Short mmCIF file of C-alpha atoms in Angstrom, two decimals:
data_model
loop_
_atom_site.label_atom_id
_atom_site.label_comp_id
_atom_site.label_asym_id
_atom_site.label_seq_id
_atom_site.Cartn_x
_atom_site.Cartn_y
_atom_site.Cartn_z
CA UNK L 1 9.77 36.50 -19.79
CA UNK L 2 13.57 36.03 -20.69
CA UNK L 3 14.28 35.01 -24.20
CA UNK L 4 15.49 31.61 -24.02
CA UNK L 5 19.43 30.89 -25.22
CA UNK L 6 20.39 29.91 -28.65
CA UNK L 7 18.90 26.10 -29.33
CA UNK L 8 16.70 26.24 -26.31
CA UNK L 9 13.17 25.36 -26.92
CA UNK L 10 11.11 25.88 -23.52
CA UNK L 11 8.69 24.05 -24.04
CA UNK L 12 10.75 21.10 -25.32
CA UNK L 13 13.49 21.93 -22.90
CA UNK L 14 12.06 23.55 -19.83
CA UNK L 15 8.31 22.37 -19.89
CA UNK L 16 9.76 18.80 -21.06
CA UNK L 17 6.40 18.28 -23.49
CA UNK L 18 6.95 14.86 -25.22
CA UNK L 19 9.34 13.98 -23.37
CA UNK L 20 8.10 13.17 -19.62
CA UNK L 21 8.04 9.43 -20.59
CA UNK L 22 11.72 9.71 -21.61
CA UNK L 23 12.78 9.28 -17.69
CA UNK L 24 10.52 6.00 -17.27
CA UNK L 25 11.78 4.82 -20.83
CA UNK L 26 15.22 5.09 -18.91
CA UNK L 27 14.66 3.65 -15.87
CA UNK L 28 12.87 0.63 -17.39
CA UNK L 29 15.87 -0.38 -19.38
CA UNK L 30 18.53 0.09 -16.07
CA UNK L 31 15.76 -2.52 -14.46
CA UNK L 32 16.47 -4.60 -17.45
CA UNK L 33 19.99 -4.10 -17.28
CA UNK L 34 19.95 -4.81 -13.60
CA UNK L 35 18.15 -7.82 -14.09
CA UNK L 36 21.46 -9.46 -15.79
CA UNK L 37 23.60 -9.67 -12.80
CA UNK L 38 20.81 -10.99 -10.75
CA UNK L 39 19.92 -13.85 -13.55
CA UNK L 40 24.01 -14.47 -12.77
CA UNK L 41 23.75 -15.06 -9.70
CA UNK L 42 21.26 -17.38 -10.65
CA UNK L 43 23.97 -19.38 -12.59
CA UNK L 44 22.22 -18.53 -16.09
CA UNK L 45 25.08 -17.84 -17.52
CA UNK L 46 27.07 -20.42 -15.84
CA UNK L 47 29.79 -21.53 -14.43
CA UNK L 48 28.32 -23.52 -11.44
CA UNK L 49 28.49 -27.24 -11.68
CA UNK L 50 25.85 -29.86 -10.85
CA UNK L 51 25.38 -33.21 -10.71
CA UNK L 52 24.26 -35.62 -12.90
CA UNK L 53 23.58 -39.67 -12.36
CA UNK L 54 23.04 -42.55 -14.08
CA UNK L 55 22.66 -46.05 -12.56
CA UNK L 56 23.09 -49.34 -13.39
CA UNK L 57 22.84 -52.70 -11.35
CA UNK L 58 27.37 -52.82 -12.41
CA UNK L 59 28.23 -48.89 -11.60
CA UNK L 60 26.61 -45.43 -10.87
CA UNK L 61 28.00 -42.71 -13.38
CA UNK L 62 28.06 -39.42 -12.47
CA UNK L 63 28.83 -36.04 -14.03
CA UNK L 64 30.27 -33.11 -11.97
CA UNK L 65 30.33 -30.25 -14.54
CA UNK L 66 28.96 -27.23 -15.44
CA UNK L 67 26.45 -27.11 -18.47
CA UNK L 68 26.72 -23.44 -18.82
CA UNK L 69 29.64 -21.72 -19.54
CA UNK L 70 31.12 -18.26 -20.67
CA UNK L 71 34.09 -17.67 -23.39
CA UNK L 72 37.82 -18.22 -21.88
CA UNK L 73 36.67 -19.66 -18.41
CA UNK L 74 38.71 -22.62 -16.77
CA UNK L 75 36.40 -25.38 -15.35
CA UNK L 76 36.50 -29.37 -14.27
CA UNK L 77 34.91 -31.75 -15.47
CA UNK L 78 34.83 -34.87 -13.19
CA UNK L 79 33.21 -38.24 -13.66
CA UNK L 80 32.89 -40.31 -11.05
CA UNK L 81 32.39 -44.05 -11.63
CA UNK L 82 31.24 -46.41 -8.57
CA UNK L 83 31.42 -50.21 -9.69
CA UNK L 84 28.53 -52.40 -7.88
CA UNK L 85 29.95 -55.50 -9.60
CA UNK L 86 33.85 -55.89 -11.08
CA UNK L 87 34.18 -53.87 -14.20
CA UNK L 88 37.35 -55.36 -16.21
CA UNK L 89 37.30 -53.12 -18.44
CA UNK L 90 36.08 -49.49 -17.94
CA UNK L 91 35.33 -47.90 -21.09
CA UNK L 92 33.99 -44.05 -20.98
CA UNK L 93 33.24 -42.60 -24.43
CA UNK L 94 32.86 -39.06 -24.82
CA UNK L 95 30.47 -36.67 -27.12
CA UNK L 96 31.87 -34.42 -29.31
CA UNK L 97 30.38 -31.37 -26.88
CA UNK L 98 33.44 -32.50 -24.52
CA UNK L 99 36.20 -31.42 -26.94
CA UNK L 100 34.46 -29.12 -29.29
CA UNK L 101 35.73 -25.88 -29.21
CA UNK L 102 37.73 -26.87 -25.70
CA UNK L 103 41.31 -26.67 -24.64
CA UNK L 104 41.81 -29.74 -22.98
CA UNK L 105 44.03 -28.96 -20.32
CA UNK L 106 44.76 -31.61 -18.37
CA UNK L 107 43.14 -35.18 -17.48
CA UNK L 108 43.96 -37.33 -14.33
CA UNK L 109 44.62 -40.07 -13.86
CA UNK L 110 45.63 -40.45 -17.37
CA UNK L 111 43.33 -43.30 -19.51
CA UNK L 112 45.42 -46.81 -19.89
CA UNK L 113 43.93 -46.19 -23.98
CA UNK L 114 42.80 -43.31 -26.00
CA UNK L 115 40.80 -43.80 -29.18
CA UNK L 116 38.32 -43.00 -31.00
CA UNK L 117 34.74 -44.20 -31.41
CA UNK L 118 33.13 -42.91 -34.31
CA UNK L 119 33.93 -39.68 -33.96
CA UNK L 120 33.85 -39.56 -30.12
CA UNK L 121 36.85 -39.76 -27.50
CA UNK L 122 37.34 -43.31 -26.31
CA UNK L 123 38.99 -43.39 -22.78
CA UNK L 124 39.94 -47.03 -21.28
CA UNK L 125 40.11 -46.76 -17.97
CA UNK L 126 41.05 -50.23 -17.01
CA UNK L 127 39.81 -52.82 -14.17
CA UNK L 128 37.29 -50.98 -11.14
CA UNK L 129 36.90 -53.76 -8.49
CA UNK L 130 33.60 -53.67 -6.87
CA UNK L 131 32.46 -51.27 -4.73
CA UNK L 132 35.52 -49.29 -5.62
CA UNK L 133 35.24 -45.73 -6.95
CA UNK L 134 37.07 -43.95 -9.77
CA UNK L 135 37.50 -40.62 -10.47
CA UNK L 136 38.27 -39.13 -13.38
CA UNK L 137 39.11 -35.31 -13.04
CA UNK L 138 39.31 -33.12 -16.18
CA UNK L 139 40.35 -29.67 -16.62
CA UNK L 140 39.29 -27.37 -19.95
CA UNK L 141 39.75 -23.76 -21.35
CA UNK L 142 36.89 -22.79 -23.53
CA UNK L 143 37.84 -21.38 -26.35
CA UNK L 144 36.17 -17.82 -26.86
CA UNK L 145 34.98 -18.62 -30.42
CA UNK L 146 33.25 -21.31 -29.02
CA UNK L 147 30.03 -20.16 -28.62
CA UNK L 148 26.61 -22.23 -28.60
CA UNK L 149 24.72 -24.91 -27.44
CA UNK L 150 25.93 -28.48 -27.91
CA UNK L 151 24.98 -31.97 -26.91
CA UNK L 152 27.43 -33.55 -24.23
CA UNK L 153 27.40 -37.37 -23.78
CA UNK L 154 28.95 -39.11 -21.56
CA UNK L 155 28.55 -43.23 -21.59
CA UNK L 156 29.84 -45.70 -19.22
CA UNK L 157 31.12 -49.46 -20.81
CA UNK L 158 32.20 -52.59 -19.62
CA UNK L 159 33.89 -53.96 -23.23
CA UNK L 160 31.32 -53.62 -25.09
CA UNK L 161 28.54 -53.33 -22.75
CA UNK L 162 26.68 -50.32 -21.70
CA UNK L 163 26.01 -49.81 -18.35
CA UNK L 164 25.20 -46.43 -18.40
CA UNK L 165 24.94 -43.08 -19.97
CA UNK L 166 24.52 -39.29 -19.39
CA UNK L 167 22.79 -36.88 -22.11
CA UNK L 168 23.70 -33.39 -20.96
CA UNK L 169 23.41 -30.16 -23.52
CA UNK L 170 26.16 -27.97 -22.55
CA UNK L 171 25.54 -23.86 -23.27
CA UNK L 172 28.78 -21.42 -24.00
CA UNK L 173 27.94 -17.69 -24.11
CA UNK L 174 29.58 -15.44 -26.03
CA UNK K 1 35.23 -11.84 -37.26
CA UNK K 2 33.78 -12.46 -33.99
CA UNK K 3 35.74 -9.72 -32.81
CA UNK K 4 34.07 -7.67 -34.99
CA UNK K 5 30.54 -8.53 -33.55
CA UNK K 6 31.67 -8.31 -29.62
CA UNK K 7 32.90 -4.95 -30.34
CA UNK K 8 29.85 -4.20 -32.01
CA UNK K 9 27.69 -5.72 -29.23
CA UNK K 10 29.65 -3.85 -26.69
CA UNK K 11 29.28 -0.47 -28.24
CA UNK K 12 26.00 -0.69 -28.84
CA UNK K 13 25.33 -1.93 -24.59
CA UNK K 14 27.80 1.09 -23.58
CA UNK K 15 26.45 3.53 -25.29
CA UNK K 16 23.02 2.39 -23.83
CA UNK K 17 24.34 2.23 -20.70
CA UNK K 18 25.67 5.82 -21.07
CA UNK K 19 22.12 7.30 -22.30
CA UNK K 20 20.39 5.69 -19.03
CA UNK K 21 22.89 6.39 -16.33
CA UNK K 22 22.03 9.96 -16.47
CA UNK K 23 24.15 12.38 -18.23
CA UNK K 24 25.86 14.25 -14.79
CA UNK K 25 27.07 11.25 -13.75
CA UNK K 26 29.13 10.93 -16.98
CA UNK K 27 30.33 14.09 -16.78
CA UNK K 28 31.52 14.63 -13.10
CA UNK K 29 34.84 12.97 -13.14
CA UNK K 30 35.30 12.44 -9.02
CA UNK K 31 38.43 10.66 -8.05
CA UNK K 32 35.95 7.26 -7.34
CA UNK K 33 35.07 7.97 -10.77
CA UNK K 34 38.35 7.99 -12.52
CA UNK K 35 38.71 4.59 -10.86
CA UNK K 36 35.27 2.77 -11.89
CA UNK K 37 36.36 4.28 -15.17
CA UNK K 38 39.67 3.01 -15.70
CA UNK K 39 38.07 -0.19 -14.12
CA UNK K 40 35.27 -0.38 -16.79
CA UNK K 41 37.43 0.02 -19.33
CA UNK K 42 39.51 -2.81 -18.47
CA UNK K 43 36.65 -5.55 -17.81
CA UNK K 44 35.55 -4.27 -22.05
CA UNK K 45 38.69 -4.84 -23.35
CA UNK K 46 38.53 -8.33 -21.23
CA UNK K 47 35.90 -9.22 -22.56
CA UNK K 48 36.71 -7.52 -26.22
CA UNK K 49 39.85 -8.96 -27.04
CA UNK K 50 40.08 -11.48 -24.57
CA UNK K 51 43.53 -13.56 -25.49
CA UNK K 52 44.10 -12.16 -28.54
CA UNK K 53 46.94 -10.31 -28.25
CA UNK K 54 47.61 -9.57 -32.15
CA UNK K 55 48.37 -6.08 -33.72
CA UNK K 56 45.26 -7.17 -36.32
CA UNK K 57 42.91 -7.65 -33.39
CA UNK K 58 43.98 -4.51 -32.23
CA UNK K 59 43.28 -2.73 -35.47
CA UNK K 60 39.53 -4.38 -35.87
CA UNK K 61 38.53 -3.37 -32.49
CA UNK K 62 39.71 0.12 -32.80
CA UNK K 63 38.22 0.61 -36.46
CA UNK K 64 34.90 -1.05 -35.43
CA UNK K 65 34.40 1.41 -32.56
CA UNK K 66 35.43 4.63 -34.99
CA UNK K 67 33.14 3.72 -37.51
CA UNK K 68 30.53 2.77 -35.25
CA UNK K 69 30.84 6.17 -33.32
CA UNK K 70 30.74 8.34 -36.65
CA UNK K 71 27.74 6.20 -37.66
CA UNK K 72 25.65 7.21 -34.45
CA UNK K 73 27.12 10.78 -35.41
CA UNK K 74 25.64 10.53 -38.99
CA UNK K 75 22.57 9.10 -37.66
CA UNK K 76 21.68 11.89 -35.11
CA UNK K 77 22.44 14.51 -37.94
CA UNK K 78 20.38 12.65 -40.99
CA UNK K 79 17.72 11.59 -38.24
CA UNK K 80 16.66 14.27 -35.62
CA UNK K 81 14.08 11.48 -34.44
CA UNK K 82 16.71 9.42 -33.26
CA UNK K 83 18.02 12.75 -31.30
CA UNK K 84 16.41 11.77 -28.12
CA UNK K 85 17.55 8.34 -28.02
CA UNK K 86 21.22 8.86 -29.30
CA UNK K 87 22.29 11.98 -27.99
CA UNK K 88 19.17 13.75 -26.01
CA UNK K 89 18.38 17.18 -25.81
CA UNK K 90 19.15 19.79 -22.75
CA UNK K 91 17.49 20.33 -19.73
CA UNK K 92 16.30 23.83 -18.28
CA UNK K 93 17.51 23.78 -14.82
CA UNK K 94 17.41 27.65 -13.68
CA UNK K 95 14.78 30.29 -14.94
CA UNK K 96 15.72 33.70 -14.19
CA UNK K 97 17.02 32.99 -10.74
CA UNK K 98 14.65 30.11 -10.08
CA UNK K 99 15.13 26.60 -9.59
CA UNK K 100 13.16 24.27 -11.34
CA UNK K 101 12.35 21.41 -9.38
CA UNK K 102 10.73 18.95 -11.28
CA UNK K 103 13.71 19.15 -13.89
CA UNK K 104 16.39 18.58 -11.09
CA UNK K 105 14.53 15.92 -9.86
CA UNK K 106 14.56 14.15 -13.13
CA UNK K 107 17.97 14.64 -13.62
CA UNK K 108 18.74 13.35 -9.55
CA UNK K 109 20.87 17.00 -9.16
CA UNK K 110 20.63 18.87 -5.84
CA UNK K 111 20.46 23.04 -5.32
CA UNK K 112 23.95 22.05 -3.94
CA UNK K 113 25.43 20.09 -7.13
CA UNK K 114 24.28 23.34 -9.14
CA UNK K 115 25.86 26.08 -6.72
CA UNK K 116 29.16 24.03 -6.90
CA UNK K 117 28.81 23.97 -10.61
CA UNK K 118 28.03 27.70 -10.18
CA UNK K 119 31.10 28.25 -8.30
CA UNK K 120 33.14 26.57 -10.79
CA UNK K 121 32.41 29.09 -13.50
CA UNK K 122 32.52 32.12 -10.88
CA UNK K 123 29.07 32.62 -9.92
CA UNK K 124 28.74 33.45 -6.65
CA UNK K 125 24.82 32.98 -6.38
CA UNK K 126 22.38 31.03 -8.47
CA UNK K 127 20.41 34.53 -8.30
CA UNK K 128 21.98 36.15 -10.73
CA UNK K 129 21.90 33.18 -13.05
CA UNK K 130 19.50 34.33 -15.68
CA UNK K 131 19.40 30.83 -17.25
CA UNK K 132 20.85 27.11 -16.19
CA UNK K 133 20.79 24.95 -19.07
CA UNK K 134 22.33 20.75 -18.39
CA UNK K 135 24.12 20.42 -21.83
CA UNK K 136 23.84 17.05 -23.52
CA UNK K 137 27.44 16.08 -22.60
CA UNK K 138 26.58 16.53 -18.85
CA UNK K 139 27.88 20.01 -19.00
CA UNK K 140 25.90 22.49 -17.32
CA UNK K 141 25.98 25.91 -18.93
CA UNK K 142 25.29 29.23 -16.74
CA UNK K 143 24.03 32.47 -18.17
CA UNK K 144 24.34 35.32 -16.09
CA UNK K 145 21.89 38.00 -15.83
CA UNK K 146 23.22 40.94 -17.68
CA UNK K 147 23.08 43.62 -14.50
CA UNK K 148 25.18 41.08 -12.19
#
């Protein structure tokens, strides 16, 4: 038999003892790794909005957003408000998990009155007649530091009444 | 500081990436390949830096990645049981003129990929290759038997 080169052990190298389960060890982690862009297409690492509702007997709230989202992406946020009764005045209040770690780009049609309550942002939106709709269309940058999970409220007044509210927990990976 | 950790992260999932691909697709640089690479390289950085644009940003990514690359270096010279995992160790692929198999198999190479490799270095038959050794930077190495 040929004497093997320099550094080459046969049986290591040629025979492959101790190391036949080094090729399944490998192709069980690309499976893994594979498995990634399929859970993304699955929207588990966002950015795919859905829907969420809240009624009352005066409006139907609802959230068009995604909850999970990735470092630097643009996405909308839009609340829709349907009034079953006259709201004079529309009040939405806004978690923390709206703003945190966001770059508010742009919101239309721009509140009559921005505030604060406790903390939270304080939109008045003004007088929805019944059976009238209003949309509220808001677009963000996250911020790439920005990376977590966070609650995400979003709660629907008349004055100082609530009519309805929206507990969503919003997810940024890194 | 974040920056720190994504480069860390990402070094760490390329170089994993790079140990399971399979070492001769690393190495063969085929125009597509030039492409996905330049392409790769530019969805990191994305990713890496993303809008910081600063000379200091810069500077952490860059260090992170040296350090990190002569710490894998130390730690498959101090450790020879990390060998396999960091850095692997060669493959017989010809014995004294003969294929073997189950080794190209594993390593997804043809008796064609190996005569073009062969041709490369001026071999005109895998006969008179005494031994074929794939090198642990994708490399394959061809001894010729000392009559041809």
């Amino acid at each position: 038999m040929a004497e093997p080169p320099i550094g080459i052990d046969l049986a290591r190298d040629r025979d492959l003892r101790g190391r036949k389960y080094h090729a399944w060890i490998r192709r069980g982690l690309m499976t893994l790794i594979a498995v990634i862009p399929v859970l993304a297409l699955f929207n588990a690492f966002g950015q795919h909005p859905h829907t969420a509702k809240a009624s009352s007997s005066a409006a139907t709230l609802s959230v068009y957003a995604p909850t999970r989202l990735r470092g630097g992406l643009l996405w909308e946020g839009r609340i829709h408000i349907t009034a079953h009764r006259d709201i004079k005045k529309a009040i939405l209040v806004l978690g923390t998990g709206w703003a945190e770690g966001m770059s508010m780009n742009t919101i239309e049609p721009s509140p009559v009155g921005q505030a604060s309550d406790n903390g939270k942002l304080e939109f008045t939106l003004g007088h929805i007649q019944r059976n009238k709709s209003f949309i509220l269309f808001m677009q963000f940058q996250v911020n790439p530091t920005n990376v977590g999970s966070r609650p995400r409220t979003t709660v629907l007044y008349d004055g100082n009444t609530k009519l309805a509210s929206i507990n969503q927990t919003v997810t940024i990976f890194p | 500081m974040d920056l720190a950790i994504r480069t860390f992260v990402v070094f760490w999932f390329l170089l994993l990436l790079m140990r399971i691909t399979g070492r001769r697709e690393l190495s063969s640089l085929e125009p597509f390949d030039l492409i996905l690479l330049i392409v790769l390289g530019d969805a990191v950085q994305q990713g890496l830096t993303q809008d910081d644009y600063s000379v200091t940003g810069a500077l952490i990514v860059v260090i992170v990645f040296g350090v990190m690359q002569v710490a894998v270096s130390y730690l498959n010279f101090r450790f020879p049981r990390l060998r396999p995992a960091l850095e692997g160790y060669p493959i017989v692929l010809i014995e004294d003129g003969n294929l073997i198999q189950r080794n190209l198999k594993r390593e997804r190479l043809t008796p064609e990929d190996l005569a073009k490799e062969a041709r490369g270095q001026k071999i005109e038959s895998l006969n008179e290759v005494k031994w074929a050794v794939l090198e642990t930077s994708g490399s394959i190495s061809f001894i010729p038997k000392s009559d041809s």
